């Protein structure tokens, strides 16, 4: 009986850790993705914040606005 309770408590701690870690990792990856997107169109971190809070407006502005896609420097020499 004691082993069952111990395993259950350890699984609960693991699940609590995952519940904290996975959303944090997802948020970090989302910010990185949006920052890369805004840098690819010549904007900075302020535009990234705009995409985070109002994506339906700022992503639309990337598509129909005056922003132009610029290839990152690391890919420029390959073509």
PDB file of C-alpha atoms in Angstrom:
ATOM      1  CA  UNK A   1       0.000   0.000   0.000  1.00  0.00           C
ATOM      2  CA  UNK A   2       2.826   2.426   0.826  1.00  0.00           C
ATOM      3  CA  UNK A   3       4.467   1.937  -2.563  1.00  0.00           C
ATOM      4  CA  UNK A   4       1.257   2.824  -4.407  1.00  0.00           C
ATOM      5  CA  UNK A   5       0.921   6.073  -2.473  1.00  0.00           C
ATOM      6  CA  UNK A   6       4.585   6.915  -3.043  1.00  0.00           C
ATOM      7  CA  UNK A   7       4.372   6.331  -6.797  1.00  0.00           C
ATOM      8  CA  UNK A   8       1.178   8.368  -6.978  1.00  0.00           C
ATOM      9  CA  UNK A   9       2.810  11.278  -5.137  1.00  0.00           C
ATOM     10  CA  UNK A  10       5.868  11.169  -7.402  1.00  0.00           C
ATOM     11  CA  UNK A  11       3.649  11.124 -10.493  1.00  0.00           C
ATOM     12  CA  UNK A  12       1.746  14.108  -9.103  1.00  0.00           C
ATOM     13  CA  UNK A  13       4.961  16.081  -8.656  1.00  0.00           C
ATOM     14  CA  UNK A  14       6.022  15.179 -12.197  1.00  0.00           C
ATOM     15  CA  UNK A  15       2.682  16.279 -13.618  1.00  0.00           C
ATOM     16  CA  UNK A  16       2.843  19.542 -11.669  1.00  0.00           C
ATOM     17  CA  UNK A  17       6.304  20.179 -13.065  1.00  0.00           C
ATOM     18  CA  UNK A  18       5.159  19.457 -16.610  1.00  0.00           C
ATOM     19  CA  UNK A  19       2.138  21.708 -16.172  1.00  0.00           C
ATOM     20  CA  UNK A  20       4.497  24.549 -15.384  1.00  0.00           C
ATOM     21  CA  UNK A  21       7.297  23.730 -17.832  1.00  0.00           C
ATOM     22  CA  UNK A  22       5.401  23.000 -21.054  1.00  0.00           C
ATOM     23  CA  UNK A  23       3.420  26.267 -21.255  1.00  0.00           C
ATOM     24  CA  UNK A  24       6.591  28.200 -20.409  1.00  0.00           C
ATOM     25  CA  UNK A  25       8.478  26.474 -23.220  1.00  0.00           C
ATOM     26  CA  UNK A  26       5.578  27.048 -25.617  1.00  0.00           C
ATOM     27  CA  UNK A  27       5.473  30.753 -24.734  1.00  0.00           C
ATOM     28  CA  UNK A  28       9.221  31.087 -25.288  1.00  0.00           C
ATOM     29  CA  UNK A  29       9.004  29.370 -28.667  1.00  0.00           C
ATOM     30  CA  UNK A  30       6.064  31.574 -29.675  1.00  0.00           C
ATOM     31  CA  UNK A  31       7.977  34.755 -28.816  1.00  0.00           C
ATOM     32  CA  UNK A  32      11.011  33.453 -30.745  1.00  0.00           C
ATOM     33  CA  UNK A  33       8.866  32.623 -33.775  1.00  0.00           C
ATOM     34  CA  UNK A  34       7.153  36.014 -33.782  1.00  0.00           C
ATOM     35  CA  UNK A  35      10.473  37.813 -33.323  1.00  0.00           C
ATOM     36  CA  UNK A  36      11.987  35.921 -36.264  1.00  0.00           C
ATOM     37  CA  UNK A  37       8.935  36.765 -38.357  1.00  0.00           C
ATOM     38  CA  UNK A  38       9.110  40.463 -37.532  1.00  0.00           C
ATOM     39  CA  UNK A  39      12.891  40.564 -38.187  1.00  0.00           C
ATOM     40  CA  UNK A  40      12.370  38.850 -41.551  1.00  0.00           C
ATOM     41  CA  UNK A  41      10.132  41.755 -42.554  1.00  0.00           C
ATOM     42  CA  UNK A  42      12.501  44.415 -41.227  1.00  0.00           C
ATOM     43  CA  UNK A  43      10.763  45.221 -37.950  1.00  0.00           C
ATOM     44  CA  UNK A  44      12.013  45.037 -34.382  1.00  0.00           C
ATOM     45  CA  UNK A  45      10.918  43.851 -30.962  1.00  0.00           C
ATOM     46  CA  UNK A  46       8.104  46.396 -30.748  1.00  0.00           C
ATOM     47  CA  UNK A  47       6.420  44.791 -33.718  1.00  0.00           C
ATOM     48  CA  UNK A  48       6.873  41.423 -32.014  1.00  0.00           C
ATOM     49  CA  UNK A  49       4.956  42.708 -28.996  1.00  0.00           C
ATOM     50  CA  UNK A  50       2.244  43.934 -31.358  1.00  0.00           C
ATOM     51  CA  UNK A  51       1.986  40.501 -32.965  1.00  0.00           C
ATOM     52  CA  UNK A  52       1.758  38.905 -29.508  1.00  0.00           C
ATOM     53  CA  UNK A  53      -1.189  41.032 -28.396  1.00  0.00           C
ATOM     54  CA  UNK A  54      -2.983  41.782 -31.692  1.00  0.00           C
ATOM     55  CA  UNK A  55      -1.920  39.116 -34.180  1.00  0.00           C
ATOM     56  CA  UNK A  56      -4.973  39.523 -36.427  1.00  0.00           C
ATOM     57  CA  UNK A  57      -3.947  43.122 -37.137  1.00  0.00           C
ATOM     58  CA  UNK A  58      -0.144  42.945 -37.226  1.00  0.00           C
ATOM     59  CA  UNK A  59       0.117  39.777 -39.335  1.00  0.00           C
ATOM     60  CA  UNK A  60      -2.400  41.283 -41.742  1.00  0.00           C
ATOM     61  CA  UNK A  61      -0.228  44.400 -41.937  1.00  0.00           C
ATOM     62  CA  UNK A  62       2.745  42.221 -42.897  1.00  0.00           C
ATOM     63  CA  UNK A  63       0.751  40.761 -45.763  1.00  0.00           C
ATOM     64  CA  UNK A  64      -0.955  43.839 -47.185  1.00  0.00           C
ATOM     65  CA  UNK A  65       1.229  46.655 -45.844  1.00  0.00           C
ATOM     66  CA  UNK A  66       4.474  48.078 -47.152  1.00  0.00           C
ATOM     67  CA  UNK A  67       6.627  45.495 -45.385  1.00  0.00           C
ATOM     68  CA  UNK A  68       8.861  43.438 -47.645  1.00  0.00           C
ATOM     69  CA  UNK A  69      10.414  40.086 -46.854  1.00  0.00           C
ATOM     70  CA  UNK A  70      14.187  40.143 -46.533  1.00  0.00           C
ATOM     71  CA  UNK A  71      16.058  36.873 -46.540  1.00  0.00           C
ATOM     72  CA  UNK A  72      18.252  36.323 -43.468  1.00  0.00           C
ATOM     73  CA  UNK A  73      21.993  36.738 -44.018  1.00  0.00           C
ATOM     74  CA  UNK A  74      22.747  33.112 -43.227  1.00  0.00           C
ATOM     75  CA  UNK A  75      20.811  32.016 -46.341  1.00  0.00           C
ATOM     76  CA  UNK A  76      21.942  34.800 -48.649  1.00  0.00           C
ATOM     77  CA  UNK A  77      25.127  33.081 -49.932  1.00  0.00           C
ATOM     78  CA  UNK A  78      23.481  29.727 -50.693  1.00  0.00           C
ATOM     79  CA  UNK A  79      21.541  30.877 -53.760  1.00  0.00           C
TER      80      UNK A  79
END
